[in-house]
mmCIF file of C-alpha atoms in Angstrom:
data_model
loop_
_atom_site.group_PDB
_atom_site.id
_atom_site.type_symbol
_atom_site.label_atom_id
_atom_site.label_comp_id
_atom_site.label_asym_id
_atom_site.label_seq_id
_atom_site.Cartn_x
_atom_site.Cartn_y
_atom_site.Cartn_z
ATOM 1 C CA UNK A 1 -97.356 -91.962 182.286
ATOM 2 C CA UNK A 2 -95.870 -93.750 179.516
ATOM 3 C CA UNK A 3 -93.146 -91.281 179.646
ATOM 4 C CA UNK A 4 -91.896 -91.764 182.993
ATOM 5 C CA UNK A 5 -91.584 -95.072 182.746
ATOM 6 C CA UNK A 6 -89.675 -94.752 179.334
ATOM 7 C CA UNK A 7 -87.622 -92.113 181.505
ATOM 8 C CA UNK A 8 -86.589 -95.226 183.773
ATOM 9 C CA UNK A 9 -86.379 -97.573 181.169
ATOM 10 C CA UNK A 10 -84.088 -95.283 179.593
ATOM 11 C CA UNK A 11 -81.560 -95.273 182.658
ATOM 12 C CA UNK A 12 -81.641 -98.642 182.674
ATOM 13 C CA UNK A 13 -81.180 -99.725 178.848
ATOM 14 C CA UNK A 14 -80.007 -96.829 177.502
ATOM 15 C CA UNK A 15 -81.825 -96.350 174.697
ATOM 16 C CA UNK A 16 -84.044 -93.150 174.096
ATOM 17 C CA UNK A 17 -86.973 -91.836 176.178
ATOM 18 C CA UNK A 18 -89.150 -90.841 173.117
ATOM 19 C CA UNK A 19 -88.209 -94.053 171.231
ATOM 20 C CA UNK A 20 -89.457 -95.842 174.438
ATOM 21 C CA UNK A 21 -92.997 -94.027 174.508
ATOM 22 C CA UNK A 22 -93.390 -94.811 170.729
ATOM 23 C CA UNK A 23 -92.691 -98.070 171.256
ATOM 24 C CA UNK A 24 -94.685 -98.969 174.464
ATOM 25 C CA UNK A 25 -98.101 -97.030 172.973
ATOM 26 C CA UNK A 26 -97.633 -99.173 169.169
ATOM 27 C CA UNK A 27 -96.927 -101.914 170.742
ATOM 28 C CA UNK A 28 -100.108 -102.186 172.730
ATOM 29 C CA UNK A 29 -102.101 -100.146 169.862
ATOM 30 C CA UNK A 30 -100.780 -103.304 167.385
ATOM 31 C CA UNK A 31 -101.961 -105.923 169.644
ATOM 32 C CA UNK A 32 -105.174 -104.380 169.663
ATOM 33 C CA UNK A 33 -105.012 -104.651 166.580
ATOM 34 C CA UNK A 34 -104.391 -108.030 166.208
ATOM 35 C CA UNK A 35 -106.418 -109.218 168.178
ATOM 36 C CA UNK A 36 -109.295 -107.926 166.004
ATOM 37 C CA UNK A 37 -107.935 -109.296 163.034
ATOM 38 C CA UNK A 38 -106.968 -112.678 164.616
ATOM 39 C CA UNK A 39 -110.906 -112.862 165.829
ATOM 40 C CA UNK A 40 -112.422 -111.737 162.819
ATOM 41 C CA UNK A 41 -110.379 -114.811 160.694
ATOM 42 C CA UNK A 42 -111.630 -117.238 163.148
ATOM 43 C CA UNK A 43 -115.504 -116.647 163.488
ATOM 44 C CA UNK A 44 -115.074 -116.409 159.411
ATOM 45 C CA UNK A 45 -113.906 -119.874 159.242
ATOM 46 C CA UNK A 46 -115.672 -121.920 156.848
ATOM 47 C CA UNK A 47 -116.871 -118.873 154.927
ATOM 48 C CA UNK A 48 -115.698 -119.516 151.047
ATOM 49 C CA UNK A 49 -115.356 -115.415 150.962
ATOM 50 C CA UNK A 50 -113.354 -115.289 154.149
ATOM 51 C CA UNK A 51 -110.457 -114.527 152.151
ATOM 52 C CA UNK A 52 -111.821 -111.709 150.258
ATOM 53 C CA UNK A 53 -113.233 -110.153 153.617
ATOM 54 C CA UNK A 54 -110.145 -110.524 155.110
ATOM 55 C CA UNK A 55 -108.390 -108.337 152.216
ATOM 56 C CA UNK A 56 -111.097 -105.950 152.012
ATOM 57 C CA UNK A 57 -110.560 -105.477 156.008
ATOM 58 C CA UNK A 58 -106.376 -105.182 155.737
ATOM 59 C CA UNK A 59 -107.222 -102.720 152.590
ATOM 60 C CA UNK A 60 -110.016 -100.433 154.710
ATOM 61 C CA UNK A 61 -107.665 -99.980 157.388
ATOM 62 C CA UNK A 62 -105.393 -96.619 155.865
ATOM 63 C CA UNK A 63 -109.142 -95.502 155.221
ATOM 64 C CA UNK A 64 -109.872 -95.635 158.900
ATOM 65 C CA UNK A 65 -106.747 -94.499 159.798
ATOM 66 C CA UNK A 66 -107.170 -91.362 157.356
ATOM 67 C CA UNK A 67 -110.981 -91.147 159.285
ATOM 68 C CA UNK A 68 -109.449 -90.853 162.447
ATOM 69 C CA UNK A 69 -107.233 -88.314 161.793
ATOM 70 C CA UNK A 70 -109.747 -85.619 160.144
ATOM 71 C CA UNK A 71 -111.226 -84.579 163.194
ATOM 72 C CA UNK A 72 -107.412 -83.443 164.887
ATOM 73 C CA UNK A 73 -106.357 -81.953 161.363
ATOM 74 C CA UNK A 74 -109.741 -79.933 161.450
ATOM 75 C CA UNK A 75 -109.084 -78.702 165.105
ATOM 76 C CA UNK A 76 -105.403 -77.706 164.693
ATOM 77 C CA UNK A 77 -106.127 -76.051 161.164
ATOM 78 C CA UNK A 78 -108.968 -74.071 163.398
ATOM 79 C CA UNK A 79 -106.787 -73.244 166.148
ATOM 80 C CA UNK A 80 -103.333 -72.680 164.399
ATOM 81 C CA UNK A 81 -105.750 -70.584 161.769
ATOM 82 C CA UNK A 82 -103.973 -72.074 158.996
ATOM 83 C CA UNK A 83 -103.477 -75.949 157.372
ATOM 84 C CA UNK A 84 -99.953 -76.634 156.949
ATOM 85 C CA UNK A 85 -98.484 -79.932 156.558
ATOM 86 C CA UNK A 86 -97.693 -80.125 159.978
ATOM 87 C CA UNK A 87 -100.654 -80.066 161.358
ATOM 88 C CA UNK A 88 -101.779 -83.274 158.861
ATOM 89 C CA UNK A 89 -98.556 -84.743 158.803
ATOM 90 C CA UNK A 90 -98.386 -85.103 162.748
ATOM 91 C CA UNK A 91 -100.705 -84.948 165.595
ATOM 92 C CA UNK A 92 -103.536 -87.656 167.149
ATOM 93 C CA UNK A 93 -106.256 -89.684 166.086
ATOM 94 C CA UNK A 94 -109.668 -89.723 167.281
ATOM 95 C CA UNK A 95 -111.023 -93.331 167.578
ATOM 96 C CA UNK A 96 -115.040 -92.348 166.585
ATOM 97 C CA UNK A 97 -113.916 -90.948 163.377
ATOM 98 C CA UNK A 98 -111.628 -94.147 162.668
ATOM 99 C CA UNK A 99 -113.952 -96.777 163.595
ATOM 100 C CA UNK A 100 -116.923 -95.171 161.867
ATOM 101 C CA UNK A 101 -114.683 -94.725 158.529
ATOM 102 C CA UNK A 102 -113.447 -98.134 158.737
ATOM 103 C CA UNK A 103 -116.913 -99.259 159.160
ATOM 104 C CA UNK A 104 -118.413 -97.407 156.494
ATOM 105 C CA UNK A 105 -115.466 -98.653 154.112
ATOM 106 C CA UNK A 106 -115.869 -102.346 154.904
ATOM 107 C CA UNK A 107 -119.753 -101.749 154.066
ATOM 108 C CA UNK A 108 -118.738 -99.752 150.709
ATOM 109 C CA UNK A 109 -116.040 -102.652 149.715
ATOM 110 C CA UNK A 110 -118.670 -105.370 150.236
ATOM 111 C CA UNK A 111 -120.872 -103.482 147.879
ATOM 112 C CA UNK A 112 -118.414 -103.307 145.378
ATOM 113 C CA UNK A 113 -117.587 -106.731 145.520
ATOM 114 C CA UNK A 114 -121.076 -108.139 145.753
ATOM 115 C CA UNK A 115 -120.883 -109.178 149.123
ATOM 116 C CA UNK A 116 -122.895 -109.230 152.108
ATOM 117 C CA UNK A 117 -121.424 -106.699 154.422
ATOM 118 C CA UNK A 118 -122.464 -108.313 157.698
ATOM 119 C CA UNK A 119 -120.468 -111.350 158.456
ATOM 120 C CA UNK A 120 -117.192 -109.305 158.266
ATOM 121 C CA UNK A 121 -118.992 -106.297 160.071
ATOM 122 C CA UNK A 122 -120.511 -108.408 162.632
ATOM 123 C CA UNK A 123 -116.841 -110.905 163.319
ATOM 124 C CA UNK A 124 -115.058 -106.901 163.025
ATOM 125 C CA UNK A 125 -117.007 -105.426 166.050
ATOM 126 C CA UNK A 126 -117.517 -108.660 167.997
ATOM 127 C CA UNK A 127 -113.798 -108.334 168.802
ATOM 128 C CA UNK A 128 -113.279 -104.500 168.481
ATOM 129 C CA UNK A 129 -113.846 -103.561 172.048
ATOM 130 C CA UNK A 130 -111.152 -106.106 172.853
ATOM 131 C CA UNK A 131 -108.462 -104.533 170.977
ATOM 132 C CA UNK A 132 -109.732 -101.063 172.192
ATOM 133 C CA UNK A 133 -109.235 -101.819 175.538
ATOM 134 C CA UNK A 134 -105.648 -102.115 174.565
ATOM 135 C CA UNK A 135 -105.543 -99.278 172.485
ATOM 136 C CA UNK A 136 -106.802 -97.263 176.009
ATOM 137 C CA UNK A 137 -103.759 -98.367 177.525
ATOM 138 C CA UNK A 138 -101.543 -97.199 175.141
ATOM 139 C CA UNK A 139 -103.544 -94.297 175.787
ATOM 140 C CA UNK A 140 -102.483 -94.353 179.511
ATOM 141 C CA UNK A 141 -99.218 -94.967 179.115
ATOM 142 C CA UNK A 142 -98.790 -91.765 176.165
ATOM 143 C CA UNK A 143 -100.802 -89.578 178.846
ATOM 144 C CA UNK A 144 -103.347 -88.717 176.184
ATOM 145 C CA UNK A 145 -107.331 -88.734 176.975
ATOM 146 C CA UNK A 146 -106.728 -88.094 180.758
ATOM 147 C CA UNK A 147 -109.245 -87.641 183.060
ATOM 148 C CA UNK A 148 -110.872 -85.063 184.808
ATOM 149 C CA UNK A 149 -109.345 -83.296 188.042
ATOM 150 C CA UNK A 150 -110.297 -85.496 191.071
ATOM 151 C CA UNK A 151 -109.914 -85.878 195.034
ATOM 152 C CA UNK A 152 -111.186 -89.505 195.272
ATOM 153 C CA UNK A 153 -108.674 -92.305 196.017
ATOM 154 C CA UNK A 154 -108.380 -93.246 192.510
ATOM 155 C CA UNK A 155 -106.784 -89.796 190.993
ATOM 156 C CA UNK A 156 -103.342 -89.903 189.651
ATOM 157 C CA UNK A 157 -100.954 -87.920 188.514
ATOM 158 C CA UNK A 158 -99.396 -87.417 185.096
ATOM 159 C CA UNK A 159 -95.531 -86.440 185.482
ATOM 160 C CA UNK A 160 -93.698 -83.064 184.064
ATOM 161 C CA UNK A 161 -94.172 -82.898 180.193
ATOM 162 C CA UNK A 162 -97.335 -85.058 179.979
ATOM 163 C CA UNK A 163 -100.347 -83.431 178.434
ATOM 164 C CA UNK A 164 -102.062 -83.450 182.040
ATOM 165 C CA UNK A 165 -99.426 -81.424 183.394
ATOM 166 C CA UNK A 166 -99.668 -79.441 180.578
ATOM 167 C CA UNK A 167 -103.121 -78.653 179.982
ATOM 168 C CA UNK A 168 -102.899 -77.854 183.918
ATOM 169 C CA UNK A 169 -99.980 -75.903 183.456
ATOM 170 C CA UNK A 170 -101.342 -73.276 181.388
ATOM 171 C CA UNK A 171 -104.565 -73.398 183.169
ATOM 172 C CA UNK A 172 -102.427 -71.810 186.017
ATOM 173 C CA UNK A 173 -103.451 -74.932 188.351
ATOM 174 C CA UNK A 174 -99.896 -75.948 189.356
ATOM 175 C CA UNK A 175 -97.419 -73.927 191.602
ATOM 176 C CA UNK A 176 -94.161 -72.823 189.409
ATOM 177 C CA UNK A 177 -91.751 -75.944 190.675
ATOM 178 C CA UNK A 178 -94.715 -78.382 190.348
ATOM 179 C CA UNK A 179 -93.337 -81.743 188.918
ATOM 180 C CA UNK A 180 -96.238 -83.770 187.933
ATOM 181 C CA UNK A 181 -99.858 -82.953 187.414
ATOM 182 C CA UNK A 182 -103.022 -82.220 189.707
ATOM 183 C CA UNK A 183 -104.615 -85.808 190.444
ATOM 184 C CA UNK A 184 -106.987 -87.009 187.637
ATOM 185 C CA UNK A 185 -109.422 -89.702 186.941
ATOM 186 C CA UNK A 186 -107.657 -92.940 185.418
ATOM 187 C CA UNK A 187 -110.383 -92.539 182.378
ATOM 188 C CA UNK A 188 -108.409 -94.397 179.726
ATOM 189 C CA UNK A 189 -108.440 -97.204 182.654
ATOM 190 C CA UNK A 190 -112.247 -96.810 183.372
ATOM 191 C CA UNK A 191 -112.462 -96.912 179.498
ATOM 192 C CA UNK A 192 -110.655 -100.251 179.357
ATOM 193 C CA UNK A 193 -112.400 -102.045 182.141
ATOM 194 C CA UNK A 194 -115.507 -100.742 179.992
ATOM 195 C CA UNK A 195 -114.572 -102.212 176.866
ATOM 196 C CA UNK A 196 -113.662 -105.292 178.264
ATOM 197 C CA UNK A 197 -117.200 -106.093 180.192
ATOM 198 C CA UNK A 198 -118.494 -104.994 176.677
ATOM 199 C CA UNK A 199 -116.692 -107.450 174.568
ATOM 200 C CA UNK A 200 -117.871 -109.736 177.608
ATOM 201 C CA UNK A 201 -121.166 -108.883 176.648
ATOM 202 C CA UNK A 202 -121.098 -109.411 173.030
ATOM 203 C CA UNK A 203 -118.982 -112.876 173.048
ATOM 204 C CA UNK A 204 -122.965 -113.641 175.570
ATOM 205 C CA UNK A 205 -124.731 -112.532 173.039
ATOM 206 C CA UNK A 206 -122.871 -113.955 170.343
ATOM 207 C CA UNK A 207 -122.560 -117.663 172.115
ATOM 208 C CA UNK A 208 -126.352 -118.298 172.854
ATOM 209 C CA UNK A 209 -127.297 -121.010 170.861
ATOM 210 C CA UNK A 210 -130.540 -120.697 171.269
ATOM 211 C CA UNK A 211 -131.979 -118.359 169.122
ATOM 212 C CA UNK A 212 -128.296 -117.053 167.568
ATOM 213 C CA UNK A 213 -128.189 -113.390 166.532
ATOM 214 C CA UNK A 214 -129.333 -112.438 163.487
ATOM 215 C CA UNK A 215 -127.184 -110.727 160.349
ATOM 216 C CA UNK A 216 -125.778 -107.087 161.592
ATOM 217 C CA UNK A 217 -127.530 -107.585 165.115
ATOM 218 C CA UNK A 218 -123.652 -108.039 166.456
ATOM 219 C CA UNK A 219 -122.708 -104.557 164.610
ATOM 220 C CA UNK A 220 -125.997 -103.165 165.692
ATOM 221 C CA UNK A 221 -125.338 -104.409 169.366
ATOM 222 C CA UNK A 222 -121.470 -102.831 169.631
ATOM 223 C CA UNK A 223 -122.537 -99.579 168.088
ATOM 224 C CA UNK A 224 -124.722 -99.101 170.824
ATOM 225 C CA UNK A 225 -122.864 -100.128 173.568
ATOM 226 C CA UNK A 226 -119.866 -98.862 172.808
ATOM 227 C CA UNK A 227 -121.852 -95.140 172.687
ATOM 228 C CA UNK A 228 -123.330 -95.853 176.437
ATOM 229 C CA UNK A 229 -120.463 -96.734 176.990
ATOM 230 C CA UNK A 230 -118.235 -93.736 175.855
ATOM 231 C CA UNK A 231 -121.225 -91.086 176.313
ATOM 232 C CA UNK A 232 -120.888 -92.250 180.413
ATOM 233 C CA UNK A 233 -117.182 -91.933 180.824
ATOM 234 C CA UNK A 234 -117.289 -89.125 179.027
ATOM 235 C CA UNK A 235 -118.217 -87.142 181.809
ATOM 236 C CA UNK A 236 -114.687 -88.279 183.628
ATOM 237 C CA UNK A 237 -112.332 -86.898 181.225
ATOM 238 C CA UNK A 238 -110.552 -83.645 181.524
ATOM 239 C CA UNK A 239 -108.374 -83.090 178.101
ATOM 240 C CA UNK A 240 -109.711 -79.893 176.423
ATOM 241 C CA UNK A 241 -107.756 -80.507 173.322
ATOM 242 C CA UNK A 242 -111.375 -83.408 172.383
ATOM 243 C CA UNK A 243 -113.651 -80.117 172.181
ATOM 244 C CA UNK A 244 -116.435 -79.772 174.338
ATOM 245 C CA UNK A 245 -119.231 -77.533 173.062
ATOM 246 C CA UNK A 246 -122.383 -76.456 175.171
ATOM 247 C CA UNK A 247 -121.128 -78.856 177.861
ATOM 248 C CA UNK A 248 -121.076 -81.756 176.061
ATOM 249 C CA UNK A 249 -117.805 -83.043 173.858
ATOM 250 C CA UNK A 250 -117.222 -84.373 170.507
ATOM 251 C CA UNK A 251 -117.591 -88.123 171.004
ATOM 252 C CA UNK A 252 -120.502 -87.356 172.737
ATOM 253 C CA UNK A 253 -122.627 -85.862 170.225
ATOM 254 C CA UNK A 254 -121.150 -88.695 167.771
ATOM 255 C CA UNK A 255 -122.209 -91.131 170.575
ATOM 256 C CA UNK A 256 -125.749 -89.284 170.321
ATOM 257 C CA UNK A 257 -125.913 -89.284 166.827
ATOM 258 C CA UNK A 258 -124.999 -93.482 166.325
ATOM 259 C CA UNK A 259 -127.873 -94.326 168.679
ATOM 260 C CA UNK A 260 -130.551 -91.969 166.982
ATOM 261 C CA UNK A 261 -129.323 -94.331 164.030
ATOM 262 C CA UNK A 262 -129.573 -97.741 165.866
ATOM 263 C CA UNK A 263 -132.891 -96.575 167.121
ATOM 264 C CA UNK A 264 -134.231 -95.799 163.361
ATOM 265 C CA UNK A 265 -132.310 -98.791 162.458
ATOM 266 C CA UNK A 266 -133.985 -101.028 164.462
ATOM 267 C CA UNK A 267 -137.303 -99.608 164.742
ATOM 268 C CA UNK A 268 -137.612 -99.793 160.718
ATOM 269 C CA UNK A 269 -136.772 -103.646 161.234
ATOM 270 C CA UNK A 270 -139.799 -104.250 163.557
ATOM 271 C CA UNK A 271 -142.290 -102.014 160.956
ATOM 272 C CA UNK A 272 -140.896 -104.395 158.303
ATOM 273 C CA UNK A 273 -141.166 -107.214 160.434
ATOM 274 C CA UNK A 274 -144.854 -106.369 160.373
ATOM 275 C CA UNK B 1 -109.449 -119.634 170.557
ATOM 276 C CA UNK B 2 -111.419 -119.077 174.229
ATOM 277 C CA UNK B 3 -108.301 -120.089 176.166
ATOM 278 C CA UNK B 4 -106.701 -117.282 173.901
ATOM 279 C CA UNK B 5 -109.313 -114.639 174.481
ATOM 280 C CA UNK B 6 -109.527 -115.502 178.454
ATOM 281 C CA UNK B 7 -105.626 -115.014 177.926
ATOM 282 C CA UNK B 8 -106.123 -111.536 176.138
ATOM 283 C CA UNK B 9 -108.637 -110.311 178.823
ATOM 284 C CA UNK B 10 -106.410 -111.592 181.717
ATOM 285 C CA UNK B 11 -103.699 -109.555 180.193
ATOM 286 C CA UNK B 12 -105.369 -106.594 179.939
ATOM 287 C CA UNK B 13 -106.558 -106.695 182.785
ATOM 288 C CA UNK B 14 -103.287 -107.266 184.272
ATOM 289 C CA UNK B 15 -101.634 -104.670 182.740
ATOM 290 C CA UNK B 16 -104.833 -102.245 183.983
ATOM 291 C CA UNK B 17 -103.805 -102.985 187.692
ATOM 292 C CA UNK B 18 -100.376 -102.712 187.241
ATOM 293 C CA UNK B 19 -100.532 -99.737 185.150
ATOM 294 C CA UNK B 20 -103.151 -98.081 187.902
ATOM 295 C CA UNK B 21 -100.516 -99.497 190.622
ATOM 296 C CA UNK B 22 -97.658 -97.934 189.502
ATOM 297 C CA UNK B 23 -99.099 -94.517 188.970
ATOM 298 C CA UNK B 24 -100.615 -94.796 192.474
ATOM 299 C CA UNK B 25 -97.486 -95.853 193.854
ATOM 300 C CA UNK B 26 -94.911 -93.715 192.185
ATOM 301 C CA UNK B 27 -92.832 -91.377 194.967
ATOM 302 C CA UNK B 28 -92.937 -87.806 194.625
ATOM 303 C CA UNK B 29 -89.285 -87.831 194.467
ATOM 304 C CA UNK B 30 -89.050 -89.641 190.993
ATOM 305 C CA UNK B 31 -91.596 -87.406 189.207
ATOM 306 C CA UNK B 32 -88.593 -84.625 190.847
ATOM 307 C CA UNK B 33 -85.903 -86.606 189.018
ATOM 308 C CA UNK B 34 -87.818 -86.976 185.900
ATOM 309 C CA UNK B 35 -89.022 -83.551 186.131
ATOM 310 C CA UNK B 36 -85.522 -82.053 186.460
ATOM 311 C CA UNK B 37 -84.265 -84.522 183.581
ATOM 312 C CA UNK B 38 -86.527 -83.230 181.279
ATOM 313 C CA UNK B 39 -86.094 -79.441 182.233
ATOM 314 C CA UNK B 40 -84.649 -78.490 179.239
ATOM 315 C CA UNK B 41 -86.064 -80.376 176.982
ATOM 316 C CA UNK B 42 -88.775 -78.687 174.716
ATOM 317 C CA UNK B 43 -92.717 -80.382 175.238
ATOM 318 C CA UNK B 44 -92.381 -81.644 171.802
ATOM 319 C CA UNK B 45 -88.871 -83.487 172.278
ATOM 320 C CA UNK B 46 -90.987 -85.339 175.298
ATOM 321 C CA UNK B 47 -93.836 -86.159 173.093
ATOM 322 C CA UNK B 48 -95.680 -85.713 170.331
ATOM 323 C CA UNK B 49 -99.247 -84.747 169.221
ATOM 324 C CA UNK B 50 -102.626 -86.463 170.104
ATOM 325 C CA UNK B 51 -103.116 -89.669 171.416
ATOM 326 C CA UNK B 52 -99.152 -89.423 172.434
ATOM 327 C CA UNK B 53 -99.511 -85.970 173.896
ATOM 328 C CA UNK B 54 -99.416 -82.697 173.043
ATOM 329 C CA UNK B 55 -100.986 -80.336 170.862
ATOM 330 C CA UNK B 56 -97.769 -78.028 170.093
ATOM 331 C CA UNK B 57 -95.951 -80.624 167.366
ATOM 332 C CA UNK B 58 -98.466 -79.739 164.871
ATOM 333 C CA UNK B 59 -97.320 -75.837 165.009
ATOM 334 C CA UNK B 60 -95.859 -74.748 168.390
ATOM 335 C CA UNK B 61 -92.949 -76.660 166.732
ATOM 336 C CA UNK B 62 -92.713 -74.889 163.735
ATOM 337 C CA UNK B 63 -92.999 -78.046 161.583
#
């Protein structure tokens, strides 16, 4: 989408169609961004090691980024049959892989430095789904992690060029002079809506003042929703290129897999609660 | 800072609606013009891999 409306920025201003796209998806993928560093500094006010979390987090991040781009490089090297530098020097990121390396690292660093991993982990995801809801809409407006083909009154369609149209394309779906895709389901709107009533749901949790949530229990508490969240919608999106094996994709099995964990997690709590 | 989240939210928000707007309420004819602009242009001039399209940059393109 985010090309079509680059297209008529472009008539107006001039300036070029792909520089437009680039700039309209980092734009919103930096605010995102910022807004989960900007959080993070504030609920770690009054901490004496805020600014050592802080560094640790702005130093993780190439490690995330690098985590969220291992899962493309493996599927293009599989596909293409070969790993050039191509294929890792260009191509997309998959948010699972990121989030969970960026995680991992910011529990690593605080190791290393003899810290206690959860206040930055906890004031880190308390905010995340907030700047992923951005992030979607970059999403929307680069035409990545469409939906699935749909009737209902939401579908829309992706114009000539976008990876909808595409995917569709060479699925033999459109007529020859087709100029935009078959209607889909908004998913990386669905997904943004979803992340926002899930940061809505943490800042709940995170405000009572009654009992207060304990160390990690924020982490703990994202984790899980966020893989509801993503192993629901899901079942809305149409984009091959994510891999779906046995009827299920990628970020679904990783969804699977991070709430076996939270289960264990929190089931070894209550035994040592005991 | 809760005047700046609400702020966030309400953006995002806003920009879901008008995002999901615009798509909905885009005339066939301008996906035509766009579509005949960008006849000639290769997929990966019109975007690039992943998250900002396609696939073929990484080795449709040669790179």
């Amino acid at each position: 989408m985010g090309g079509f409306i680059a297209f008529l920025l472009s008539r107006a201003t001039g300036l070029d169609v792909f520089v437009l796209v680039q700039a309209g998806y980092l734009i919103l993928g930096l605010t995102g961004f910022v807004i989960v560093f900007a959080g993070a500094r504030r609920d770690l006010a009054g901490d004496p090691r805020r600014g050592r979390y802080l560094l640790l987090f702005l130093a993780a991040l190439p490690l995330g980024l690098a985590g969220a781009r291992i899962i493309p490089i493996v599927q293009d090297a599989l596909l293409a049959g070969r790993l050039t530098f191509g294929i890792v020097a260009s191509g997309g990121l998959v948010f699972y892989g990121g989030a969970l390396a960026l995680l991992g690292a910011l529990r690593l660093g605080c190791r290393a430095l003899g810290l206690s991993p959860w206040p930055l982990l906890d004031a880190v995801c308390r905010y995340a789904p907030l700047g992923h809801a951005f992030g979607r809409l970059g999403c929307f407006f680069g035409g990545c992690c469409f939906g699935a083909v749909t009737d209902s009154p939401l579908g829309i369609r992706f114009p000539a060029g976008s990876p909808a149209y595409l995917q569709h394309k060479l699925a033999g779906l459109l007529p020859p002079n087709a100029v935009a895709s078959l209607p889909v389901h908004p998913s990386q709107l669905y997904e943004a809506l979803g992340d926002l009533a899930l940061f809505g749901l943490l800042q709940y949790a995170g405000n009572r003042r009654d009992r207060g949530l304990p160390p990690g229990r924020m982490t703990t508490l994202y984790l899980a929703g966020y893989a509801v969240l993503r192993f629901v919608l899901e079942f809305w999106r149409g984009d091959t290129i994510r891999g779906v094996y046995y009827g299920i994709s990628t970020s679904q099995y990783v969804a699977l897999a991070i709430l076996a964990g939270v289960l264990v997690v929190l089931l070894r709590r209550r035994a040592q609660a005991q | 800072m809760k005047l700046v989240l609400a702020i966030a939210c309400a953006l995002c928000l806003t920009l879901t609606g008008t995002l999901f707007a615009f798509s909905q309420a885009t005339p066939g004819e301008s996906y035509a013009a766009y579509a005949d602009a960008t006849r000639n242009a290769t997929s990966c001039e019109l975007s690039s891999c992943g998250c900002l399209g396609l696939r073929c940059s990484c080795f449709d393109c040669g790179k």
